CSV table of C-alpha atoms and ligand atoms in Angstrom, one decimal:
chain,number,residue,atom,x,y,z
J,1,UNK,CA,128.8,67.1,98.8
J,2,UNK,CA,131.3,69.7,99.7
J,3,UNK,CA,131.5,71.0,103.3
J,4,UNK,CA,130.1,74.3,102.1
J,5,UNK,CA,127.0,72.5,100.8
J,6,UNK,CA,126.8,70.0,103.6
J,7,UNK,CA,126.3,72.7,106.1
J,8,UNK,CA,123.6,74.4,104.0
J,9,UNK,CA,121.8,71.1,103.6
J,10,UNK,CA,121.8,70.6,107.3
J,11,UNK,CA,120.3,74.1,107.9
J,12,UNK,CA,117.7,73.5,105.2
J,13,UNK,CA,116.7,70.2,106.9
J,14,UNK,CA,116.2,72.1,110.1
J,15,UNK,CA,114.0,74.7,108.4
J,16,UNK,CA,111.9,71.8,106.9
J,17,UNK,CA,111.6,70.2,110.3
J,18,UNK,CA,110.1,73.3,111.7
J,19,UNK,CA,107.5,73.6,108.9
J,20,UNK,CA,109.3,76.8,107.7
J,21,UNK,CA,110.6,75.6,104.3
J,22,UNK,CA,109.8,78.0,101.5
J,23,UNK,CA,109.9,77.5,97.8
J,24,UNK,CA,109.0,79.5,94.7
J,25,UNK,CA,105.9,78.8,92.6
J,26,UNK,CA,106.1,79.7,88.9
J,27,UNK,CA,103.2,82.0,87.9
J,28,UNK,CA,102.5,81.8,84.2
J,29,UNK,CA,100.2,84.7,83.9
J,30,UNK,CA,100.1,88.4,84.9
J,31,UNK,CA,98.6,89.4,88.2
J,32,UNK,CA,94.9,88.5,87.7
J,33,UNK,CA,92.1,87.4,89.9
J,34,UNK,CA,92.4,84.1,88.2
J,35,UNK,CA,96.2,83.4,88.1
J,36,UNK,CA,98.0,80.6,86.4
J,37,UNK,CA,100.2,79.0,89.1
J,38,UNK,CA,102.3,76.1,87.8
J,39,UNK,CA,99.9,74.4,85.4
J,40,UNK,CA,96.6,75.3,87.3
J,41,UNK,CA,94.4,78.3,87.2
J,42,UNK,CA,93.7,79.4,90.8
J,43,UNK,CA,91.6,82.1,92.3
J,44,UNK,CA,94.3,84.4,93.7
J,45,UNK,CA,93.7,86.0,97.1
J,46,UNK,CA,97.4,86.7,97.9
J,47,UNK,CA,98.4,89.6,95.7
J,48,UNK,CA,99.0,93.2,96.9
J,49,UNK,CA,97.7,94.5,93.7
J,50,UNK,CA,94.7,95.9,95.6
J,51,UNK,CA,93.3,98.1,92.8
J,52,UNK,CA,94.0,95.6,90.0
J,53,UNK,CA,96.4,97.9,88.3
J,54,UNK,CA,99.5,95.7,87.7
J,55,UNK,CA,98.1,94.3,84.5
J,56,UNK,CA,95.9,97.3,83.5
J,57,UNK,CA,96.4,99.1,80.2
J,58,UNK,CA,96.3,102.3,82.3
J,59,UNK,CA,99.8,101.4,83.5
J,60,UNK,CA,101.0,99.1,80.7
J,61,UNK,CA,100.7,101.7,77.9
J,62,UNK,CA,102.7,104.4,79.7
J,63,UNK,CA,105.3,101.7,80.7
J,64,UNK,CA,105.7,100.7,77.0
J,65,UNK,CA,105.9,104.4,76.0
J,66,UNK,CA,108.5,104.8,78.7
J,67,UNK,CA,110.6,102.0,77.3
J,68,UNK,CA,110.3,103.3,73.7
J,69,UNK,CA,111.4,106.7,74.7
J,70,UNK,CA,114.0,106.0,77.4
J,71,UNK,CA,115.0,102.4,76.9
J,72,UNK,CA,114.7,99.2,78.9
J,73,UNK,CA,117.5,100.1,81.4
J,74,UNK,CA,118.5,103.2,83.3
J,75,UNK,CA,122.2,102.8,82.7
J,76,UNK,CA,123.6,104.0,86.0
J,77,UNK,CA,122.7,105.2,89.5
J,78,UNK,CA,120.6,108.4,89.8
J,79,UNK,CA,123.7,110.5,90.8
J,80,UNK,CA,125.8,109.3,87.9
J,81,UNK,CA,123.8,109.6,84.7
J,82,UNK,CA,120.7,107.6,85.4
J,83,UNK,CA,118.4,110.3,86.7
J,84,UNK,CA,116.0,110.1,83.8
J,85,UNK,CA,113.0,112.4,83.1
J,86,UNK,CA,110.5,109.6,84.2
J,87,UNK,CA,112.1,109.6,87.6
J,88,UNK,CA,111.7,113.3,88.0
J,89,UNK,CA,108.2,113.2,86.7
J,90,UNK,CA,107.4,110.4,89.2
J,91,UNK,CA,108.9,112.3,92.2
J,92,UNK,CA,106.8,115.4,91.2
J,93,UNK,CA,103.7,113.1,91.0
J,94,UNK,CA,104.4,111.6,94.5
J,95,UNK,CA,104.9,115.0,96.0
J,96,UNK,CA,101.7,116.3,94.5
J,97,UNK,CA,99.8,113.2,95.6
J,98,UNK,CA,101.0,113.3,99.2
J,99,UNK,CA,101.1,117.1,99.5
J,100,UNK,CA,104.7,117.0,100.7
J,101,UNK,CA,107.3,119.5,99.7
J,102,UNK,CA,109.4,116.9,97.9
J,103,UNK,CA,109.8,113.1,97.3
J,104,UNK,CA,112.5,110.7,96.4
J,105,UNK,CA,111.9,107.4,94.5
J,106,UNK,CA,113.9,104.3,95.4
J,107,UNK,CA,114.2,101.0,93.6
J,108,UNK,CA,112.1,99.3,96.3
J,109,UNK,CA,110.3,99.9,99.5
J,110,UNK,CA,112.9,97.8,101.2
J,111,UNK,CA,115.7,100.1,100.0
J,112,UNK,CA,113.7,103.2,101.0
J,113,UNK,CA,113.3,102.1,104.6
J,114,UNK,CA,116.9,100.8,105.1
J,115,UNK,CA,118.5,103.7,103.3
J,116,UNK,CA,116.5,106.4,105.1
J,117,UNK,CA,116.8,105.0,108.6
J,118,UNK,CA,120.5,104.5,108.2
J,119,UNK,CA,121.0,108.0,106.7
J,120,UNK,CA,119.1,109.7,109.6
J,121,UNK,CA,120.3,107.9,112.7
J,122,UNK,CA,123.7,107.2,114.2
J,123,UNK,CA,125.0,104.9,116.8
J,124,UNK,CA,124.2,107.2,119.8
J,125,UNK,CA,120.6,107.7,118.7
J,126,UNK,CA,117.5,105.7,119.6
J,127,UNK,CA,115.1,103.9,117.2
J,128,UNK,CA,111.7,102.8,118.6
J,129,UNK,CA,109.6,100.4,116.5
J,130,UNK,CA,106.3,98.6,116.8
J,131,UNK,CA,106.7,94.9,117.5
J,132,UNK,CA,104.9,94.1,114.2
J,133,UNK,CA,106.7,96.3,111.7
J,134,UNK,CA,107.9,94.9,108.4
J,135,UNK,CA,111.3,93.3,108.0
J,136,UNK,CA,112.8,96.2,106.1
J,137,UNK,CA,112.2,98.5,109.1
J,138,UNK,CA,113.7,96.0,111.5
J,139,UNK,CA,116.7,95.6,109.2
J,140,UNK,CA,117.2,99.3,108.9
J,141,UNK,CA,116.9,99.7,112.7
J,142,UNK,CA,119.6,97.0,113.2
J,143,UNK,CA,121.9,98.2,110.5
J,144,UNK,CA,121.9,101.9,111.6
J,145,UNK,CA,123.5,100.9,114.9
J,146,UNK,CA,121.2,103.1,117.0
J,147,UNK,CA,119.8,101.7,120.3
J,148,UNK,CA,116.9,99.6,119.2
J,149,UNK,CA,113.7,99.5,121.4
J,150,UNK,CA,110.6,97.6,120.6
J,151,UNK,CA,107.1,98.4,121.9
J,152,UNK,CA,104.2,95.9,122.0
J,153,UNK,CA,101.9,96.2,119.0
J,154,UNK,CA,99.8,99.3,119.2
J,155,UNK,CA,100.4,99.5,123.0
J,156,UNK,CA,100.6,103.3,123.7
J,157,UNK,CA,101.3,102.8,127.5
J,158,UNK,CA,104.3,100.6,126.6
J,159,UNK,CA,105.4,103.1,124.0
J,160,UNK,CA,105.2,106.0,126.6
J,161,UNK,CA,107.3,103.9,128.9
J,162,UNK,CA,109.9,103.2,126.2
J,163,UNK,CA,110.0,106.9,125.3
J,164,UNK,CA,110.6,107.9,129.0
J,165,UNK,CA,113.5,105.4,129.1
J,166,UNK,CA,114.9,106.9,125.8
J,167,UNK,CA,114.6,110.4,127.3
J,168,UNK,CA,116.6,109.5,130.3
J,169,UNK,CA,119.2,107.6,128.3
J,170,UNK,CA,119.5,110.5,125.8
J,171,UNK,CA,119.9,113.2,128.5
J,172,UNK,CA,122.6,111.1,130.2
J,173,UNK,CA,124.7,111.1,127.1
J,174,UNK,CA,127.1,113.9,126.5
J,175,UNK,CA,128.9,114.8,123.2
J,176,UNK,CA,128.8,117.3,120.4
J,177,UNK,CA,125.6,115.9,118.8
J,178,UNK,CA,122.4,115.6,120.7
J,179,UNK,CA,121.1,112.0,120.7
J,180,UNK,CA,117.7,111.7,119.0
J,181,UNK,CA,114.8,109.3,119.0
J,182,UNK,CA,113.0,108.2,115.9
J,183,UNK,CA,109.7,106.2,116.1
J,184,UNK,CA,108.9,104.0,113.1
J,185,UNK,CA,105.6,102.3,112.4
J,186,UNK,CA,103.5,101.1,109.5
J,187,UNK,CA,100.1,102.8,109.0
J,188,UNK,CA,98.3,99.7,107.9
J,189,UNK,CA,100.1,96.6,109.2
J,190,UNK,CA,101.1,94.3,106.4
J,191,UNK,CA,100.3,90.9,108.1
J,192,UNK,CA,97.4,91.9,110.3
J,193,UNK,CA,95.6,94.6,108.3
J,194,UNK,CA,95.0,96.7,111.4
J,195,UNK,CA,95.9,100.4,111.8
J,196,UNK,CA,98.6,102.2,113.8
J,197,UNK,CA,97.1,104.7,116.2
J,198,UNK,CA,98.6,107.6,114.3
J,199,UNK,CA,97.0,110.5,116.2
J,200,UNK,CA,98.2,109.1,119.5
J,201,UNK,CA,101.6,108.4,118.1
J,202,UNK,CA,101.9,112.0,116.9
J,203,UNK,CA,100.9,113.3,120.3
J,204,UNK,CA,103.4,111.1,122.1
J,205,UNK,CA,106.3,111.9,119.8
J,206,UNK,CA,105.6,115.6,120.2
J,207,UNK,CA,105.5,115.3,123.9
J,208,UNK,CA,108.9,113.6,123.9
J,209,UNK,CA,110.5,115.7,121.2
J,210,UNK,CA,110.9,112.5,119.1
J,211,UNK,CA,110.5,112.1,115.3
J,212,UNK,CA,108.1,109.9,113.5
J,213,UNK,CA,108.5,107.8,110.3
J,214,UNK,CA,105.4,106.1,108.9
J,215,UNK,CA,105.4,103.4,106.2
J,216,UNK,CA,102.2,103.7,104.2
J,217,UNK,CA,103.0,100.6,102.0
J,218,UNK,CA,99.5,99.2,102.3
J,219,UNK,CA,97.7,102.6,102.5
J,220,UNK,CA,98.9,104.8,99.6
J,221,UNK,CA,96.2,105.2,97.1
J,222,UNK,CA,93.6,103.6,99.3
J,223,UNK,CA,92.9,106.0,102.2
J,224,UNK,CA,92.2,109.7,102.7
J,225,UNK,CA,90.1,112.1,100.6
J,226,UNK,CA,93.0,112.6,98.2
J,227,UNK,CA,94.2,108.9,98.5
J,228,UNK,CA,97.4,110.0,100.2
J,229,UNK,CA,97.2,107.3,102.9
J,230,UNK,CA,96.1,106.8,106.4
J,231,UNK,CA,98.0,109.8,107.8
J,232,UNK,CA,95.7,111.9,105.6
J,233,UNK,CA,92.6,110.0,106.8
J,234,UNK,CA,93.6,110.8,110.4
J,235,UNK,CA,94.6,114.4,109.6
J,236,UNK,CA,98.2,114.1,110.9
J,237,UNK,CA,100.2,114.0,107.6
J,238,UNK,CA,101.7,117.4,108.3
J,239,UNK,CA,103.2,116.3,111.7
J,240,UNK,CA,105.0,113.3,110.4
J,241,UNK,CA,108.7,113.9,109.6
J,242,UNK,CA,109.2,111.0,107.2
J,243,UNK,CA,106.5,109.5,105.1
J,244,UNK,CA,107.3,106.3,103.2
J,245,UNK,CA,105.3,104.3,100.7
J,246,UNK,CA,105.7,101.7,98.0
J,247,UNK,CA,104.8,101.8,94.3
J,248,UNK,CA,104.4,98.0,94.0
J,249,UNK,CA,101.1,97.5,95.9
J,250,UNK,CA,98.0,99.5,95.3
J,251,UNK,CA,100.0,101.5,92.7
J,252,UNK,CA,100.6,98.3,90.7
J,253,UNK,CA,104.2,99.1,89.6
J,254,UNK,CA,107.5,98.7,91.6
J,255,UNK,CA,109.7,100.8,93.8
J,256,UNK,CA,109.4,102.8,97.0
J,257,UNK,CA,109.4,106.4,98.0
J,258,UNK,CA,110.1,108.8,100.8
J,259,UNK,CA,108.5,112.2,101.0
J,260,UNK,CA,108.8,115.1,103.4
J,261,UNK,CA,110.6,118.4,103.4
J,262,UNK,CA,112.9,119.5,100.6
J,263,UNK,CA,115.7,119.4,103.2
J,264,UNK,CA,115.0,115.8,104.0
J,265,UNK,CA,115.0,114.8,100.4
J,266,UNK,CA,118.3,116.7,99.6
J,267,UNK,CA,119.8,115.0,102.6
J,268,UNK,CA,118.8,111.6,101.4
J,269,UNK,CA,120.2,112.2,98.0
J,270,UNK,CA,123.5,112.9,99.7
J,271,UNK,CA,123.4,110.2,102.4
J,272,UNK,CA,121.0,107.3,101.7
J,273,UNK,CA,123.3,104.6,100.6
J,274,UNK,CA,120.6,102.3,99.1
J,275,UNK,CA,119.7,105.3,96.8
J,276,UNK,CA,123.2,106.4,96.0
J,277,UNK,CA,124.8,103.0,95.3
J,278,UNK,CA,122.0,101.4,93.2
J,279,UNK,CA,121.1,101.6,89.6
J,280,UNK,CA,118.1,103.9,89.0
J,281,UNK,CA,114.7,102.2,88.6
J,282,UNK,CA,113.8,101.2,85.0
J,283,UNK,CA,112.0,103.8,83.0
J,284,UNK,CA,109.0,101.5,82.6
J,285,UNK,CA,108.5,101.1,86.3
J,286,UNK,CA,108.7,104.9,86.9
J,287,UNK,CA,106.3,105.7,84.0
J,288,UNK,CA,103.8,103.1,85.2
J,289,UNK,CA,103.9,104.4,88.8
J,290,UNK,CA,103.4,108.0,87.6
J,291,UNK,CA,100.3,106.8,85.6
J,292,UNK,CA,99.0,104.9,88.7
J,293,UNK,CA,99.3,108.0,90.9
J,294,UNK,CA,97.3,110.0,88.4
J,295,UNK,CA,94.8,107.2,88.1
J,296,UNK,CA,94.1,106.8,91.8
J,297,UNK,CA,93.4,110.5,92.0
J,298,UNK,CA,90.9,110.3,89.2
J,299,UNK,CA,87.2,109.5,89.3
J,300,UNK,CA,87.9,106.2,87.8
J,301,UNK,CA,90.4,105.6,90.6
J,302,UNK,CA,87.7,106.4,93.2
J,303,UNK,CA,85.3,103.9,91.5
J,304,UNK,CA,88.0,101.2,91.7
J,305,UNK,CA,88.6,102.0,95.3
J,306,UNK,CA,84.9,101.7,96.0
J,307,UNK,CA,84.9,98.3,94.3
J,308,UNK,CA,87.7,97.1,96.5
J,309,UNK,CA,85.9,98.1,99.7
J,310,UNK,CA,82.7,96.4,98.5
J,311,UNK,CA,84.7,93.1,98.1
J,312,UNK,CA,86.4,93.6,101.4
J,313,UNK,CA,83.0,94.1,103.2
J,314,UNK,CA,81.6,91.1,101.4
J,315,UNK,CA,84.4,88.8,102.5
J,316,UNK,CA,84.5,90.1,106.0
J,317,UNK,CA,80.8,89.6,106.4
J,318,UNK,CA,81.1,86.1,105.2
J,319,UNK,CA,84.0,85.3,107.6
J,320,UNK,CA,82.5,87.0,110.6
J,321,UNK,CA,79.4,84.8,110.0
J,322,UNK,CA,81.8,81.8,110.0
J,323,UNK,CA,83.1,82.8,113.5
J,324,UNK,CA,86.3,84.6,112.7
J,325,UNK,CA,87.3,87.6,114.8
J,326,UNK,CA,88.6,90.4,112.6
J,327,UNK,CA,90.0,93.9,113.2
J,328,UNK,CA,87.1,96.3,113.1
J,329,UNK,CA,88.9,98.5,110.5
J,330,UNK,CA,88.6,98.3,106.8
J,331,UNK,CA,91.7,97.2,105.0
J,332,UNK,CA,92.3,94.9,102.0
J,333,UNK,CA,94.4,92.6,104.3
J,334,UNK,CA,92.4,89.9,106.2
J,335,UNK,CA,94.4,87.6,108.5
J,336,UNK,CA,93.1,84.2,109.3
J,337,UNK,CA,95.4,83.2,112.1
J,338,UNK,CA,95.9,79.5,112.5
J,339,UNK,CA,98.8,79.3,114.9
J,340,UNK,CA,100.9,76.2,114.2
J,341,UNK,CA,103.1,76.4,111.0
J,342,UNK,CA,102.3,72.8,109.8
J,343,UNK,CA,98.5,73.5,110.2
J,344,UNK,CA,98.8,76.7,108.2
J,345,UNK,CA,100.5,74.8,105.4
J,346,UNK,CA,97.8,72.2,105.5
J,347,UNK,CA,95.1,74.8,105.3
J,348,UNK,CA,96.8,76.5,102.3
J,349,UNK,CA,97.1,73.1,100.5
J,350,UNK,CA,93.4,72.4,101.2
J,351,UNK,CA,92.5,75.7,99.7
J,352,UNK,CA,94.6,75.0,96.7
J,353,UNK,CA,92.7,71.8,96.2
J,354,UNK,CA,89.5,73.9,96.2
J,355,UNK,CA,91.1,76.2,93.5
J,356,UNK,CA,92.0,79.1,95.8
J,357,UNK,CA,95.5,80.4,96.1
J,358,UNK,CA,96.5,81.8,99.6
J,359,UNK,CA,100.0,80.9,100.7
J,360,UNK,CA,100.6,80.3,104.4
J,361,UNK,CA,102.5,83.1,106.1
J,362,UNK,CA,105.0,81.8,108.7
J,363,UNK,CA,107.9,82.8,110.8
J,364,UNK,CA,110.0,84.9,110.3
J,365,UNK,CA,107.4,87.0,108.4
J,366,UNK,CA,105.1,86.7,111.5
J,367,UNK,CA,106.0,85.4,115.0
J,368,UNK,CA,106.4,81.7,115.6
J,369,UNK,CA,103.1,80.0,116.4
J,370,UNK,CA,101.2,82.9,114.7
J,371,UNK,CA,101.2,81.3,111.2
J,372,UNK,CA,98.3,82.4,109.2
J,373,UNK,CA,96.5,82.6,105.9
J,374,UNK,CA,96.8,86.2,104.8
J,375,UNK,CA,93.9,87.0,102.5
J,376,UNK,CA,94.2,90.0,100.3
J,377,UNK,CA,91.4,91.5,98.2
J,378,UNK,CA,91.5,93.3,95.0
J,379,UNK,CA,89.2,95.5,92.9
J,380,UNK,CA,89.8,92.9,90.2
J,381,UNK,CA,87.8,90.2,92.1
J,382,UNK,CA,84.2,89.7,91.3
J,383,UNK,CA,81.4,89.1,93.8
J,384,UNK,CA,81.4,85.5,92.6
J,385,UNK,CA,85.1,85.2,93.3
J,386,UNK,CA,84.6,86.3,96.8
J,387,UNK,CA,81.7,83.8,97.3
J,388,UNK,CA,84.0,81.0,96.1
J,389,UNK,CA,86.6,82.1,98.6
J,390,UNK,CA,84.2,82.2,101.5
J,391,UNK,CA,82.9,78.7,100.7
J,392,UNK,CA,86.4,77.4,100.3
J,393,UNK,CA,87.3,78.7,103.7
J,394,UNK,CA,84.2,77.6,105.6
J,395,UNK,CA,85.4,74.1,106.4
J,396,UNK,CA,88.4,75.6,108.2
J,397,UNK,CA,88.0,76.4,111.8
J,398,UNK,CA,89.2,79.8,113.0
J,399,UNK,CA,92.4,79.7,115.0
J,400,UNK,CA,92.8,80.4,118.7
J,401,UNK,CA,94.5,83.7,118.3
J,402,UNK,CA,92.7,86.9,117.8
J,403,UNK,CA,94.8,88.8,115.3
J,404,UNK,CA,94.9,92.2,117.0
J,405,UNK,CA,93.9,93.7,120.3
J,406,UNK,CA,93.0,97.1,119.1
J,407,UNK,CA,92.6,99.1,115.9
H,1,PLP,C1,106.1,95.4,100.9
H,1,PLP,C2,106.5,96.2,102.0
H,1,PLP,C3,107.7,96.9,101.9
H,1,PLP,C4,108.7,96.7,100.9
H,1,PLP,O1,108.4,97.3,99.6
H,1,PLP,P1,109.0,96.6,98.3
H,1,PLP,O2,108.8,97.7,97.3
H,1,PLP,O3,108.3,95.4,98.0
H,1,PLP,O4,110.5,96.4,98.6
H,1,PLP,C5,107.9,97.8,102.9
H,1,PLP,N1,107.1,98.0,104.0
H,1,PLP,C6,106.0,97.3,104.1
H,1,PLP,C7,105.1,97.5,105.2
H,1,PLP,C8,105.6,96.4,103.1
H,1,PLP,O5,104.5,95.7,103.2
C-alpha cells in the first residue's frame, strides 16, 4: 500500500471503530414504497419522495419529452449557452408557486445554499444559524468567511442574545460597507421533522435589522394553502429576504432554487459561483420539476398531500402508543432517536431483517450520540405498509433522547 492509501486506510479504520462507517447500497428499482435494495425487496421508509412523484408518469412523461426536444445534456453553464427554455419555464413556475417576484434554479439544493450565502455575505458580515441546520448551510456559512454564530435549536432567547452580540460587533466596525447580519434556518428540520419558529424569527430579525434566509427543502409542495411552504402557512413569506427550496424531495425531480426579489435573482446570476461555474441542470430534470410544481397545485396534488398526512397520522399514532415522544407538528419526517451509533446500526439491521428499509442516521449528519432512525413517509405508502412498519418497530425501545424541545 502506498503512503497515500495507508493514511486513508488508517482514517477509515478510525471511522469504523466509531460506528460511523458508511457504504453505498445498490437500489435496483425506481423510488417505490417497495424498493429493491441489493437483491431484496424492502419496504422503504427512507426516501424524501414524500408525494410519490419520482417515479410517477406525471413527471416521467414531461421528462422524456424534455429529452426528446432539448437533449440529454445542457451543453454548458447557464451564462454561456446552456440557459435552455425548460430552465426558464421552471423558474417561472417556481416564482408563480411561491408568489415571489423571481426565482433561480440551481443544479442542487446544496449548490443553492452555498452559492447564495457566499454571494451575499463578506468577511466582515455575520451569519447566524440554528444549531441543527443542514450541512450545506453550515458549509456556506464557513466558506463565506463571515463571522459564524450558532444558536441553540429553536431557542429564541439564545438567538436574541446572539443578535445583540452581533449588533454590538457590527456597530464597532468601521469601513465603507456596513456589516450585515443574515440569519439562516430550515423551515422543517431535515433530521428532526420539527418546525422553525418562523413568526418569532421574523419579528427578531426585523427588530435587529438583520436578514432572514429560510430553506424550505422539506416543506415546498407540502404546506400552505398554495403549497408554497411553511412560510406561507405561517403568513410570513413576504418578510423573508431569501427563500430556498429543493426540487428533489416532495417535487420528485432534482435541483434547488432560490426565490425572492428580481434584484436578488439578478445579483445571484452575477455573483453566485455555484450557479455561474456549473453546467446547467439537464432538461429532463427541469421539465420534471416544472410538471411537479403544476401537479402539487392541482386538485390531484391536494389529494396526494391528504394521503401523505393520513399515513403520517397513522404511523405517529402507532408510535406514540408504543411510547415514543414525537414533535407535536405534522411532518413527513419522524425521528426515532436511539443515541449510540452502534445501537442505531443494530436497529436498522434488525428492521432490514423484518423487511423494512430505514438506514441509521449518524454523525456528522446529526450530533454524536444522537444517532437515530429517520422514518419518512410517502403518499405512495399504503395503510398496510404503515402497519407493517409499526409492527416491525414495536420490539425496539424508544431511546432516551426526546428529539426536540419545542415545535
Ligand atoms: C436535501 C437538503 C438540501 C440539499 O438539497 P439537494 O438538492 O439534495 O442538494 C438542502 N437543505 C436541506 C434542509 C435538505 O434537506
